[in-house]
XYZ file of C-alpha atoms in Angstrom:
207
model
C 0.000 0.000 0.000
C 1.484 3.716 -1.016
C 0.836 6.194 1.600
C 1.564 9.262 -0.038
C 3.830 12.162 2.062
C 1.541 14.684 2.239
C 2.377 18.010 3.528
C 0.208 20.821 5.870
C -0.721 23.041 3.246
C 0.656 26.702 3.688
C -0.310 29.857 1.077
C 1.432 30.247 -1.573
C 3.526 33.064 -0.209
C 5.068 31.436 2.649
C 5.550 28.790 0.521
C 7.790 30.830 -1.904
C 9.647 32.561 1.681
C 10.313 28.272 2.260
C 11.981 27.807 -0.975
C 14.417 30.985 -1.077
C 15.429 30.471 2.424
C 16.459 27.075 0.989
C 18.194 27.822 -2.119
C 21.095 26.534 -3.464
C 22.032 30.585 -4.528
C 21.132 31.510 -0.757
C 23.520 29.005 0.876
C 26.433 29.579 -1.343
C 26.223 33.416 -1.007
C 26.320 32.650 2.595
C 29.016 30.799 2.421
C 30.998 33.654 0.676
C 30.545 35.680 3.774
C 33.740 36.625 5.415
C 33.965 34.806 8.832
C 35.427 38.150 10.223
C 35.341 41.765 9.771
C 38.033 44.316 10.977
C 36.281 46.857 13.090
C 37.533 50.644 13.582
C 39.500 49.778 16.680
C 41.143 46.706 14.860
C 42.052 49.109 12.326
C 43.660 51.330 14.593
C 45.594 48.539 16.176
C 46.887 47.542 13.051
C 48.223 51.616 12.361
C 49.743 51.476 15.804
C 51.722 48.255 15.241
C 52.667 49.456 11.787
C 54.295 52.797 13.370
C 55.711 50.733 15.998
C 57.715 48.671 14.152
C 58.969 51.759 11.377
C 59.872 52.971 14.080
C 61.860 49.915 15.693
C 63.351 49.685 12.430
C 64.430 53.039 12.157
C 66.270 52.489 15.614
C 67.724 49.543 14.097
C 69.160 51.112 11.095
C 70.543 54.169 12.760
C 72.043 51.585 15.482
C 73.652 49.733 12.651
C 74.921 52.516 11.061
C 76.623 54.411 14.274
C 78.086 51.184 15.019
C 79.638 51.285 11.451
C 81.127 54.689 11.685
C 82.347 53.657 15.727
C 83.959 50.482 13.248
C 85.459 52.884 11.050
C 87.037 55.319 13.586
C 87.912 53.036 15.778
C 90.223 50.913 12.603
C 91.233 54.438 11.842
C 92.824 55.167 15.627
C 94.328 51.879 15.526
C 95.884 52.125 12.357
C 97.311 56.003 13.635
C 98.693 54.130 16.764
C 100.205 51.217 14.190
C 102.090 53.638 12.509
C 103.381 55.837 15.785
C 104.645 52.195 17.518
C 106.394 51.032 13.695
C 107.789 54.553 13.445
C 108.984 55.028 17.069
C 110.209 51.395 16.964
C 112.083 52.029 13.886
C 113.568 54.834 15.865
C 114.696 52.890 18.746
C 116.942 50.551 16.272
C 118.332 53.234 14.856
C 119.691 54.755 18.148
C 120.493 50.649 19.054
C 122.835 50.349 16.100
C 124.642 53.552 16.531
C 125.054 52.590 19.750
C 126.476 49.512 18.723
C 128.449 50.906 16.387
C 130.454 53.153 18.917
C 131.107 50.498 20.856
C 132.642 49.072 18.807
C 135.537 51.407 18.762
C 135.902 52.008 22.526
C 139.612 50.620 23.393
C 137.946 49.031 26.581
C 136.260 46.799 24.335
C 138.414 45.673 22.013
C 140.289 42.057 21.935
C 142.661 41.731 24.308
C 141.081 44.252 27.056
C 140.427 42.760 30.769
C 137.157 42.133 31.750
C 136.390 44.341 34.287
C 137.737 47.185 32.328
C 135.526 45.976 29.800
C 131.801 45.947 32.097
C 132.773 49.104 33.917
C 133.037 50.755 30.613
C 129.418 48.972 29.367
C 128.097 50.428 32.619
C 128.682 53.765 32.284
C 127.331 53.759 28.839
C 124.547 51.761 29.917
C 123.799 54.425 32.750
C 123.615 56.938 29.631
C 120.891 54.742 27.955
C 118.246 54.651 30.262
C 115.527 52.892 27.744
C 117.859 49.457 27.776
C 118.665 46.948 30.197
C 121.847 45.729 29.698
C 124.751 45.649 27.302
C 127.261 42.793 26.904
C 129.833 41.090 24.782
C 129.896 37.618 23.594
C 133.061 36.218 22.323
C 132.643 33.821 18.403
C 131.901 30.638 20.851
C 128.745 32.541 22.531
C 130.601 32.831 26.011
C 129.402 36.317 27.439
C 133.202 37.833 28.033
C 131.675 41.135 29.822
C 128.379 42.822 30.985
C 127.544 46.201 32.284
C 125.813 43.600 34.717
C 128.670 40.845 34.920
C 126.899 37.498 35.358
C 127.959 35.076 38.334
C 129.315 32.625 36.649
C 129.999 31.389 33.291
C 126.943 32.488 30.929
C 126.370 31.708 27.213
C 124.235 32.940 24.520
C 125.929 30.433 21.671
C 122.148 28.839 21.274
C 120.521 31.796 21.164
C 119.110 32.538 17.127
C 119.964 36.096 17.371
C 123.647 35.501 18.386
C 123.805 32.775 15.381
C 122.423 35.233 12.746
C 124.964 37.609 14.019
C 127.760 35.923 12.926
C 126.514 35.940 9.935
C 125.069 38.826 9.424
C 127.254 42.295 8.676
C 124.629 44.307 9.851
C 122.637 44.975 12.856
C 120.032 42.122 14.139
C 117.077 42.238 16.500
C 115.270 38.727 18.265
C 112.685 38.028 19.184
C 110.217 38.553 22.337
C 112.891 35.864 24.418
C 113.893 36.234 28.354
C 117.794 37.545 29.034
C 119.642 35.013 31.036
C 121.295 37.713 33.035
C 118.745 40.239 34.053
C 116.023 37.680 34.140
C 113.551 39.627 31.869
C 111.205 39.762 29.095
C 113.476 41.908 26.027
C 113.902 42.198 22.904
C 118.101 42.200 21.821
C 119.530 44.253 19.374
C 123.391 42.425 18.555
C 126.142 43.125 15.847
C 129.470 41.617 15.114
C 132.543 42.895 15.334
C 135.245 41.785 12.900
C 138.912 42.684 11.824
C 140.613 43.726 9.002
C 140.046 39.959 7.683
C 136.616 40.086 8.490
C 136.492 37.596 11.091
C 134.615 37.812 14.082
C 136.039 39.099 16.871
C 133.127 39.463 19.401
C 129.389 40.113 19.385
C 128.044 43.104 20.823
C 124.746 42.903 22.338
C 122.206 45.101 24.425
């Protein structure tokens, strides 16, 4: 038996209300709705923010760029004071080999002269050369023969490189950063050989 699905019957007008509420076009446009709407204070939010962070990144750049030009002095002073040490060390090896050179022609220090005539001579020029700490002679087998400091005891410097380059070397020498074995510090030694009319060595000068 068919029992037929029969509806209340309505007017025609609410029936036509039924069938637009139930569209196909009604739900999809509803769809299409956005699911949220900025309001005026949302909008004002999003201003703020967007001033807050030109301004963070204005901060940021100028930071950046002040820490450049603090860079850029900063290399500049150091390569100022670069110059002022090379010069002024430059200067200090000059007045080393000069001082070298004269004694190399003080009769107190040539072959044959005692010892002690020898270190009392080194330390009165010493006392006239306040910036170094000591000044000695070495004889060609690195044994140090006098001092303006004389050492207790036998003292060589026959291992040392700037003694060996010495003896090779016509001109003046400078180590490197090493500790002297007689005044126990941290220097840096200037040395030059002395030779005869042969052009052997005689003695290297040191200080």
């Amino acid at each position: 038996v068919f029992i037929p699905d029969l509806q209340p019957w309505s007017p025609p007008h609410q029936q036509s209300r039924w069938l637009l509420s139930h569209s196909p076009l009604r739900k999809a446009s509803a769809a299409m709705k956005p699911a949220f709407t900025l309001g005026l204070r949302g909008r004002l939010l999003l201003l703020l923010l967007a001033a807050f962070a030109l301004l963070a990144g204005l901060v940021a750049w100028d930071f950046v760029d002040n820490r450049k030009e603090r860079i850029g002095t900063a290399s500049a002073d150091v390569l100022v004071h670069a110059r002022l040490i090379a010069a002024k060390a430059r200067g200090f090896a000059a007045r080393a080999d000069a001082i070298l050179s004269g004694l190399m022609l003080s009769p107190a220090l040539r072959p044959g002269a005692s010892a002690e005539a020898c270190s009392q001579a080194l330390a009165a020029h010493l006392r006239q050369e306040a910036q170094f700490l000591t000044i000695g002679k070495a004889l060609p087998d690195g044994n140090v023969a006098c001092a303006a400091f004389p050492p207790q005891g036998r003292v060589s410097i026959a291992d040392r490189n700037y003694f060996k380059s010495a003896l090779q070397s016509p001109e003046m020498v400078v180590s490197e950063v090493l500790t002297a074995r007689i005044v126990d510090k941290r220097v840096i030694t200037f040395a030059k050989a002395t030779r005869n009319d042969d052009g052997r060595v005689t003695d290297v000068l040191y200080l």
